[in-house]
Structure formats: C-alpha cells, structure tokens
Tab-separated table of C-alpha atoms in Angstrom:
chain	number	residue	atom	x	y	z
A	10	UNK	CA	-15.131	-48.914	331.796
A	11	UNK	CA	-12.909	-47.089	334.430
A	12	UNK	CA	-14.481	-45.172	337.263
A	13	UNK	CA	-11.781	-43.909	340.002
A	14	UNK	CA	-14.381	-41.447	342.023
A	15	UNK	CA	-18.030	-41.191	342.626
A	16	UNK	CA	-18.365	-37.654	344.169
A	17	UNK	CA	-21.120	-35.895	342.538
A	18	UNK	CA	-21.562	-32.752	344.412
A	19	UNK	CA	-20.303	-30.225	342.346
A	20	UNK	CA	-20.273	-25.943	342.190
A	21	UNK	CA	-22.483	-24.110	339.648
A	22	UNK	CA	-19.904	-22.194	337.981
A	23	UNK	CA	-17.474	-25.035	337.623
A	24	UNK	CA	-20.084	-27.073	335.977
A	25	UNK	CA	-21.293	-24.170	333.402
A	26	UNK	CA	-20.649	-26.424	330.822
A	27	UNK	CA	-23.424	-28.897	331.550
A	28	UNK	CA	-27.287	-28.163	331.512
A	29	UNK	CA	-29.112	-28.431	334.756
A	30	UNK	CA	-30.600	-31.918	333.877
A	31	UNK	CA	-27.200	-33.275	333.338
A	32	UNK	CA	-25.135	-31.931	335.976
A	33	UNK	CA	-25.760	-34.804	338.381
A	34	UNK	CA	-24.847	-37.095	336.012
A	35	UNK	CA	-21.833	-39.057	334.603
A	36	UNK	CA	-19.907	-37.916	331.673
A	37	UNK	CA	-18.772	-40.690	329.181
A	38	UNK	CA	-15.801	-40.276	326.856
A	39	UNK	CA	-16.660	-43.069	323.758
A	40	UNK	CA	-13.192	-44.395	322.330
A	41	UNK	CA	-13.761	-46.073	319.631
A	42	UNK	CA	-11.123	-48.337	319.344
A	43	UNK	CA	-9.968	-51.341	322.015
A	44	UNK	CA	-7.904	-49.848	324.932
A	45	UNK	CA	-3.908	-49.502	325.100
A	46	UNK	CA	-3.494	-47.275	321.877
A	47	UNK	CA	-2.842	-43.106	321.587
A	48	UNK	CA	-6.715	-42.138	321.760
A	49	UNK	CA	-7.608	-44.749	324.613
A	50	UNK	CA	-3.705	-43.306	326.551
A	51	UNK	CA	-5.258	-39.311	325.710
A	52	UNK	CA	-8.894	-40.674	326.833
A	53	UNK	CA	-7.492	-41.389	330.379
A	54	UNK	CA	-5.453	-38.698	330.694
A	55	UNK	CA	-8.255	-36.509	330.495
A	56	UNK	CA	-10.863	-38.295	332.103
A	57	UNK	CA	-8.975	-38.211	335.868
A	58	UNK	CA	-8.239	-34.647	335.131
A	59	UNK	CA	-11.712	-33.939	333.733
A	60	UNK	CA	-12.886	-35.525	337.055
A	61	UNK	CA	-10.747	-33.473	339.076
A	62	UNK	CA	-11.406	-30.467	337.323
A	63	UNK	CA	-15.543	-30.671	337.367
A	64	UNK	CA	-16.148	-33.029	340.402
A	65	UNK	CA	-17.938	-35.284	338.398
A	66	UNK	CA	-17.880	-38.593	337.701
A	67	UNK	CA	-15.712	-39.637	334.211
A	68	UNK	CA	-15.484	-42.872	332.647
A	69	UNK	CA	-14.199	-44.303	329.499
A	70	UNK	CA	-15.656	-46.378	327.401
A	71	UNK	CA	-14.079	-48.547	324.690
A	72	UNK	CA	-16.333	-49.084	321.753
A	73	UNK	CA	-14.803	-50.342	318.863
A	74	UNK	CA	-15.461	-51.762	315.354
A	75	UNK	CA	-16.364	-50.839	311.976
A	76	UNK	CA	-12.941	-48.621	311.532
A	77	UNK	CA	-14.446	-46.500	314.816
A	78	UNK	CA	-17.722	-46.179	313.242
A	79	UNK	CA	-19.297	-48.034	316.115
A	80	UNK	CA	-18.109	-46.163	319.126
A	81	UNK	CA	-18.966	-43.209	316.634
A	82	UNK	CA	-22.666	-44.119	316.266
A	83	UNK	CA	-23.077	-44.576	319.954
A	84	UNK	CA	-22.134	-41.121	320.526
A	85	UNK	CA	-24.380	-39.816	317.827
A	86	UNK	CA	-26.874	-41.342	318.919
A	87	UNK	CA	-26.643	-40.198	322.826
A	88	UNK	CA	-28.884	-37.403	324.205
A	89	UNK	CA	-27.079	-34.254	323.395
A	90	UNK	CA	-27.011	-32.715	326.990
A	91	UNK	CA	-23.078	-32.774	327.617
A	92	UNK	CA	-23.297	-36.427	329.063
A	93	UNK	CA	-21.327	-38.771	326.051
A	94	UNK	CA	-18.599	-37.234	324.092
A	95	UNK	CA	-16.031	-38.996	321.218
A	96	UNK	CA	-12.342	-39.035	321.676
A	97	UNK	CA	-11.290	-39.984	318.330
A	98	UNK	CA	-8.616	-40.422	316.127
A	99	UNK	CA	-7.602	-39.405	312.012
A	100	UNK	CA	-9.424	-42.337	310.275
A	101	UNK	CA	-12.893	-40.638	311.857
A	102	UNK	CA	-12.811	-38.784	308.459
A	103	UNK	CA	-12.433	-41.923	306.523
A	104	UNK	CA	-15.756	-43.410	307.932
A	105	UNK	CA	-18.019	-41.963	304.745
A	106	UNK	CA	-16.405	-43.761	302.308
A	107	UNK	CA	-14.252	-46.546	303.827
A	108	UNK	CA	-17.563	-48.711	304.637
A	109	UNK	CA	-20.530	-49.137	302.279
A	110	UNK	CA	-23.459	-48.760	304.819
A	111	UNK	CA	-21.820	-46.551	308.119
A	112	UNK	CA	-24.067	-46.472	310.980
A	113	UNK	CA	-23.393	-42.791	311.992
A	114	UNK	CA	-23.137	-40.181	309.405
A	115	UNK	CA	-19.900	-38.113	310.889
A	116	UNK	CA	-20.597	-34.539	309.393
A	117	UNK	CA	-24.365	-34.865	310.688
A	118	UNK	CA	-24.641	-36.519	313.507
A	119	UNK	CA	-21.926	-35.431	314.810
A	120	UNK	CA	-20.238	-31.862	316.242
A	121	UNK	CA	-16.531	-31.625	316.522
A	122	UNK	CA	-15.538	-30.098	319.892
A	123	UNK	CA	-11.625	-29.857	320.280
A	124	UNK	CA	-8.666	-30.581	317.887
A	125	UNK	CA	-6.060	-32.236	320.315
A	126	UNK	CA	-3.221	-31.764	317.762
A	127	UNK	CA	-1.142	-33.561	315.012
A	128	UNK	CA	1.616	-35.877	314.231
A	129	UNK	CA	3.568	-37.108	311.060
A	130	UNK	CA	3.519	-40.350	309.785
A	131	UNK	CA	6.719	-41.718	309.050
A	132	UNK	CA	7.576	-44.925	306.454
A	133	UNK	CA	10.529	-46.853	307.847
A	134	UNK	CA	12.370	-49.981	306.858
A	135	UNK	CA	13.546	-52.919	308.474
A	136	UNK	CA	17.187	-52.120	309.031
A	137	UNK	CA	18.414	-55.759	307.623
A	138	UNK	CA	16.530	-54.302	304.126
A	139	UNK	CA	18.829	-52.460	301.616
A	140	UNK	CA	16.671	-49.387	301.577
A	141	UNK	CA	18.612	-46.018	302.898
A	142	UNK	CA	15.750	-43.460	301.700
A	143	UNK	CA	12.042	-43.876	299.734
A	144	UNK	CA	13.570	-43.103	296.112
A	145	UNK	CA	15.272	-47.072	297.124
A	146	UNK	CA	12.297	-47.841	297.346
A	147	UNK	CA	10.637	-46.793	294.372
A	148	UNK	CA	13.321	-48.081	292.370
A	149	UNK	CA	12.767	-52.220	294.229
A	150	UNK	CA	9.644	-51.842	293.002
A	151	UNK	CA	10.327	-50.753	289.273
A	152	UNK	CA	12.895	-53.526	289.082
A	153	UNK	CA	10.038	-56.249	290.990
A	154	UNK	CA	6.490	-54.916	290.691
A	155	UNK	CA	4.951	-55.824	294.020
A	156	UNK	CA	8.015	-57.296	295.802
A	157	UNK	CA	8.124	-54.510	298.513
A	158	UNK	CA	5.673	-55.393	301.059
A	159	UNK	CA	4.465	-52.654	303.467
A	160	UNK	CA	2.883	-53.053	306.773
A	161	UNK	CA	0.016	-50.515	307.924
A	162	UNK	CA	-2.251	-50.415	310.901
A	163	UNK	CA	-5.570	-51.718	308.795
A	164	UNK	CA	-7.204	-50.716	305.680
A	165	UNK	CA	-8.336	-47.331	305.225
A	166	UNK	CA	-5.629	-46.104	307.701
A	167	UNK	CA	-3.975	-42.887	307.063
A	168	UNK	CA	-1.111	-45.164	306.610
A	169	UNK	CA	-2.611	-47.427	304.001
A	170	UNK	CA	-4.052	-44.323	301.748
A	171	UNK	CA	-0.233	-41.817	302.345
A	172	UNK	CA	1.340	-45.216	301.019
A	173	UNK	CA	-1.578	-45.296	298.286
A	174	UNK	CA	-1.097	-41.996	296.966
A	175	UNK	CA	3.265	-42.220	297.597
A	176	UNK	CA	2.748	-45.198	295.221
A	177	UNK	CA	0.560	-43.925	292.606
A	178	UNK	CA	2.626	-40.296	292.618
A	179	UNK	CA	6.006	-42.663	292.068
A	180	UNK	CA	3.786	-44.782	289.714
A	181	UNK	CA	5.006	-48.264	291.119
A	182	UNK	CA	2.953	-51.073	293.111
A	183	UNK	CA	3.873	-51.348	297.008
A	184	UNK	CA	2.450	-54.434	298.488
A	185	UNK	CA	-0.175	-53.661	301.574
A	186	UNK	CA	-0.463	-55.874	304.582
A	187	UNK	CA	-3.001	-54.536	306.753
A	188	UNK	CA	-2.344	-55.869	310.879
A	189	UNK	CA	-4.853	-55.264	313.476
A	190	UNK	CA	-3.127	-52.616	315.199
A	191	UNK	CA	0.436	-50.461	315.387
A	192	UNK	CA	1.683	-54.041	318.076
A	193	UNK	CA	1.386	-56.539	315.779
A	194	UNK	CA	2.233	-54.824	312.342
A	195	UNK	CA	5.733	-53.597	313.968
A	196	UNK	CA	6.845	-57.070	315.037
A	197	UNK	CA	6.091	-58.316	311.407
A	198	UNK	CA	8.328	-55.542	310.397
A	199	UNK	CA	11.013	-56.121	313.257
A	200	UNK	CA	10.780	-59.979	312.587
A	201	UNK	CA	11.711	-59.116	308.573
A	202	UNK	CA	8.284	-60.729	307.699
A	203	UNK	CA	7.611	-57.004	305.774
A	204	UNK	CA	9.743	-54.935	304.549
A	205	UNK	CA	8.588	-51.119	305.682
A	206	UNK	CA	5.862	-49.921	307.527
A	207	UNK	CA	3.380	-46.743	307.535
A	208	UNK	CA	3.021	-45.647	310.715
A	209	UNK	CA	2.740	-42.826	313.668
A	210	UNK	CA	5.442	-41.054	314.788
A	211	UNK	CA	5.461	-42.640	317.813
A	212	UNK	CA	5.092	-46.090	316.428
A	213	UNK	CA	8.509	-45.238	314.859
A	214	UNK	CA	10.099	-43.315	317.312
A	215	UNK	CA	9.834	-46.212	320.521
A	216	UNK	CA	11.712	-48.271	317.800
A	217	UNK	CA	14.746	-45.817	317.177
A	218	UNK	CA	16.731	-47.048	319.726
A	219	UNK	CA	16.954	-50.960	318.987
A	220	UNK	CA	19.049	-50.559	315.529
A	221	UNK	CA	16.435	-52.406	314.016
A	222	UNK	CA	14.413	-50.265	312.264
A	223	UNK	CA	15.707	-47.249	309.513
A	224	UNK	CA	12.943	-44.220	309.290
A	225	UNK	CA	13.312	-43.391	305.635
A	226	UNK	CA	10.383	-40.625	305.244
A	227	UNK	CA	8.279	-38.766	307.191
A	228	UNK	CA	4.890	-37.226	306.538
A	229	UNK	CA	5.433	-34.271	307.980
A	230	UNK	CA	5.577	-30.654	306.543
A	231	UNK	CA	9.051	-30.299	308.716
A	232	UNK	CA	11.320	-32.736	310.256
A	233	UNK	CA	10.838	-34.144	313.837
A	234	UNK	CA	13.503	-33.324	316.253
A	235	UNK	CA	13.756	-37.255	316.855
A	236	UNK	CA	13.817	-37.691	313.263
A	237	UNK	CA	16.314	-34.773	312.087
A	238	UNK	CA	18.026	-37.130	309.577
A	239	UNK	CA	14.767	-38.303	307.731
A	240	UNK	CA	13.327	-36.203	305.264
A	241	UNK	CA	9.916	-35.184	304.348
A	242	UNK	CA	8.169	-36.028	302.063
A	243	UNK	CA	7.656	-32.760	300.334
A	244	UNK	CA	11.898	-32.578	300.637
A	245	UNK	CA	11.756	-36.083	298.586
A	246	UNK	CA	10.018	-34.440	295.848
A	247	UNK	CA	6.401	-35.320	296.390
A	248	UNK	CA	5.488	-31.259	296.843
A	249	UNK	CA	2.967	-30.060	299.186
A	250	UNK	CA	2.398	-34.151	300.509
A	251	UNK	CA	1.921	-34.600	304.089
A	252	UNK	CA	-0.349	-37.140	306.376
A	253	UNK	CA	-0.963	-36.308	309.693
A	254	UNK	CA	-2.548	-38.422	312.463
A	255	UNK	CA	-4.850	-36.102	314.875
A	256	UNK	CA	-6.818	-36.201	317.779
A	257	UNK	CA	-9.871	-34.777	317.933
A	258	UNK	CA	-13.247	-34.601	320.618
A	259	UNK	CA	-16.675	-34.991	318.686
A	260	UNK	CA	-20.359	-34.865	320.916
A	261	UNK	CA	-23.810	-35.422	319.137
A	262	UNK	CA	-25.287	-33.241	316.760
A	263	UNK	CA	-27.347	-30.611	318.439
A	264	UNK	CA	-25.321	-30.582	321.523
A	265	UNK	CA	-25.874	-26.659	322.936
A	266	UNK	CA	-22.909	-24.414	322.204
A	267	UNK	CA	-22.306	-23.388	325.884
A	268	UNK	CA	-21.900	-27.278	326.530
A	269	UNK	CA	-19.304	-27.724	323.780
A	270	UNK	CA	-17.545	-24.554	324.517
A	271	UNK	CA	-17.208	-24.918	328.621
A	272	UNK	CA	-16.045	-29.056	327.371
A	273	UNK	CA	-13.307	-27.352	325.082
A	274	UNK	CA	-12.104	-24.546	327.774
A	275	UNK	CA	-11.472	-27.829	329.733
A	276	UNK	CA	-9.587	-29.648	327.818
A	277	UNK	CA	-7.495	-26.727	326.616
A	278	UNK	CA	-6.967	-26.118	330.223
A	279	UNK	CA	-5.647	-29.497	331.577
A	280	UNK	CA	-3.402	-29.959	328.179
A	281	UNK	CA	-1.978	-26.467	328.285
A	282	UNK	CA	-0.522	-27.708	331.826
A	283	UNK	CA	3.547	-28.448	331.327
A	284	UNK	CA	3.837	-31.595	332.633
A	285	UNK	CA	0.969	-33.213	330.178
A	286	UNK	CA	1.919	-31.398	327.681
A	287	UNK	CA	5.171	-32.392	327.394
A	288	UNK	CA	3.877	-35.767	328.121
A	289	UNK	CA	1.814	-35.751	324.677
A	290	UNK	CA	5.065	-34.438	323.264
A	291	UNK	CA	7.333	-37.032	324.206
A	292	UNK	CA	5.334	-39.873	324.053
A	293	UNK	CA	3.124	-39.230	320.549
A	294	UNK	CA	5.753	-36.613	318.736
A	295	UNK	CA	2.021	-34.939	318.924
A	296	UNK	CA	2.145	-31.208	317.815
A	297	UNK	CA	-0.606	-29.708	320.306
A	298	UNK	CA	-3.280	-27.574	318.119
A	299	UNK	CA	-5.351	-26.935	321.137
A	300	UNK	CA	-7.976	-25.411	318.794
A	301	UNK	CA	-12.243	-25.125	319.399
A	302	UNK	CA	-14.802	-25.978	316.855
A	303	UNK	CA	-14.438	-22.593	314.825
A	304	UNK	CA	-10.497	-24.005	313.489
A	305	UNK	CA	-11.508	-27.988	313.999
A	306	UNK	CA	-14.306	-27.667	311.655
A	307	UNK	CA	-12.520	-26.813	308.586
A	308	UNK	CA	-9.658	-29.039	309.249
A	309	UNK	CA	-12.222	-31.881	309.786
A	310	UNK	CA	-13.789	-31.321	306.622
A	311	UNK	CA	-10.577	-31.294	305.006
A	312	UNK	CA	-9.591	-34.202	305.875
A	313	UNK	CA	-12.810	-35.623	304.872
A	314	UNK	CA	-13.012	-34.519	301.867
A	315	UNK	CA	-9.253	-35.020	300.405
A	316	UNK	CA	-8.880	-38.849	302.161
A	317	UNK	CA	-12.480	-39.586	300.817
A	318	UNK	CA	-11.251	-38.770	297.624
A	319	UNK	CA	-8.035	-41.299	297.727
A	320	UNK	CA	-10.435	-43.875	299.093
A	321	UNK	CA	-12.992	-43.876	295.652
A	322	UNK	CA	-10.269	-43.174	293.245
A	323	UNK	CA	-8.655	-46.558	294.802
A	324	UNK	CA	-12.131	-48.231	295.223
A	325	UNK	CA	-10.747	-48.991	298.865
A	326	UNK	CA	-13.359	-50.730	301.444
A	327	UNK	CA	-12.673	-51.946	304.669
C-alpha cells in the first residue's frame, strides 16, 4: 500500500463523483495481481494523478490470487459508495470458468467503469530456434507431436487459450508451460529452455532489441508499428482471430451511476493528457479505448463469453 499525500480537504464540485459520506474518505484502487506488472504500472499512474486531480487521498492495493479473483472479491464485496475500485486486467473475464468455486461472481457483483484500452498478443521464438513464421511451427509439430514447447504467463491466460485455439485451428499439439509471470517465462524462452512464448506486446517488444528473440505472429487485427514485419494472425490464415490484452476499471455492484461516471470522466481526463498517453503507448503498445460503461459493457461480456467458451471446450482449470 502506497500513500504519497494525506490532504483531505477537498471542493464540492471537484469531488461530484463521491457521495457525501464518502468524500472524506480514502479511495482504494484493488490490483489484483502482485506489484511490478502493466495493471499495478497503470494503477500508479493514476492513483498520484487521481490524488492530484480530487485532493484526496489514493492508495493501491495489491491483492492477488486465484487468477485475480481475490483482489476481485474484495472489491465486490466493498461498500459501494465510490471508496474501492478494481484496476484489472484481460483474464478478469476468464474468472467464471477458469476456477471451479470463484469467490466473486464478475458479471454480478461487479460494474465495469472504464475500458483503458487494448494490445495484441504476439507468439515469438527464441531466435537460436529454426522457426521464421507460425506455419514453421505448425509443421515441427506435425513432424513431432508435442515437441514445440510454448511458454505463457499461467494457465487460463489469454496467452495459454490464443495458443489453445491457434493449435486446435492448425490441428497439431503445442506443448504449454505455464510461469508465474511475463519475468520468469521470458528468461526460460531467452535461456532456450522453451521454444516460443505467448505473450503481451510489450513483453515482446522490450526484447526486440537483444537479437534474441524472433516475433513470428501477432494477435492483432493490424500490425504494430514495432512489429511491421510480423504478421497477424488473420494475415496467416486463421480469419477473423485476434487476442487482445485490456485494461479495464470495475467498482461493486450497485455503485450509484453519478459515482461511476464522475470516476470515468477522471480517468479519461488524466489519460487523454500527451505525455501519459504516449507513455501507455510506448511502454504497453496499448491502443487507448478510453471508453465508459455504455461501450465497456459489451466488450466485457464478449470477452466473457467467447474465452469462457475455449476454457470448457478444453476442460481448462487453473
């Protein structure tokens, strides 16, 4: 937990977005995941702004476990006054069907807010591997069933189920090896200890400069700037495939609309700015939506919905 300034004094029509019994109080922003990835990084970012921007007090809180379903539940289960919000990440929409007993129930208990914005996932190969584009290898793995070992950031990970479906769609067998994070399944793959991995773009991209990693396909619906020689996966001839990682703010079910709304016009606010914008940009290859409840909605139950699916066809549990 982070707190960097205790004023609470604070004018009425900057704090329209908070109820009278809550405007004295401390706003927490629940990551759900251990600090030092993308969602903890966009956490902080807009908790000193937030602070700034409302005179209140901000803190972050790192809550993680049960693929996010922890810090999740905490949230849900907060008082719905504006005071506790969620600052999650894509494999929120896996939590229904990734664990056999979730504590929270996401579409119930739980109000999305703010869609940050998107990135691609990318599949790349250790550069000492033979394997120039993803048609390589599909062809590895008809000549050795299961010889191609893939590196992901856990099971039930975007990364784990775009590989799933890839595989199934090519109709070969990909080894997974699920890692505890993007740190630790990266080195396997830089060390040669896998052969690809399944990751964010910006998991990739900090690795294009060492020669020791090849991008082979991204996830995308276009290409990346960074990544103008890789193509997509729909230009591979998987049509209408893409996986994108998102960012998205969630507060408890019942929250009042004015609450969500004035946290929203925030947000939008500080990430519209240039400089953090381009930040986000350069540093997550994110794609900013910017969008409120009325576009996140849809897009959330999208994602629930087709990823849910993938998950029981593959009888895939964390």
């Amino acid at each position: 937990m982070t707190i960097t300034r205790r004023a609470l004094l604070a004018a009425p029509a900057v704090l329209a977005m908070a109820p009278a019994a809550a405007q004295a109080g401390k706003i927490t922003l629940v990551v759900p995941f251990p600090p030092g990835g993308s969602t903890d990084a966009l956490a902080r970012l807009l908790q000193s702004n937030l602070q700034t921007r409302l005179n209140r007090i901000v803190v972050v809180e790192n809550k993680s476990g049960a693929a996010g379903a922890l810090g999740a539940a905490q949230v849900a289960k907060s008082p719905p006054d504006g005071s506790s919000f969620l600052v999650t990440f894509d494999s929120h929409a896996v939590i229904p069907t990734i664990l056999d007993k979730p504590p929270v129930n996401v579409e119930r208990e739980l109000m999305p807010v703010f869609l940050v914005g998107t990135a691609p996932y990318v599949i790349a190969a250790n550069a000492g591997r033979p394997y120039q584009s993803f048609a390589d290898v599909v062809a590895a793995c008809k000549q050795t069933p299961g010889a191609v070992k893939y590196a992901s950031v856990g099971i039930g990970t975007l990364g784990h189920l775009a590989m799933t479906v890839l595989g199934k769609k090519a109709g070969v067998e990909i080894t997974h090896v699920p890692y505890r994070g993007g740190g630790p399944a990266m080195n396997d793959v830089l060390g040669g200890h896998v052969d690809l991995i399944a990751g964010s773009a910006a998991l990739v991209a900090a690795q294009l400069g060492t020669n020791m990693l090849r991008p082979i396909l991204q996830l995308g619906r276009e290409r990346l700037p960074v990544l103008a020689d890789t193509p997509t996966a729909i230009e591979a001839g998987f049509p209408d495939f893409e996986t994108l990682a998102w960012w998205g703010i969630f507060a408890p079910a019942g929250t009042p609309a004015d609450v969500t709304a004035g946290m929203a016009k925030s947000v939008k606010e500080i990430l519209s700015e240039p400089s953090i914008a381009t930040q986000l940009k350069e540093t997550q290859m994110m794609t900013l939506l910017l969008e409120d409840a009325n576009a996140f909605k849809p897009f959330f139950d999208r994602q629930v919905s087709y990823w849910g699916q993938v998950v029981r066809e593959n009888n895939i549990r964390a």
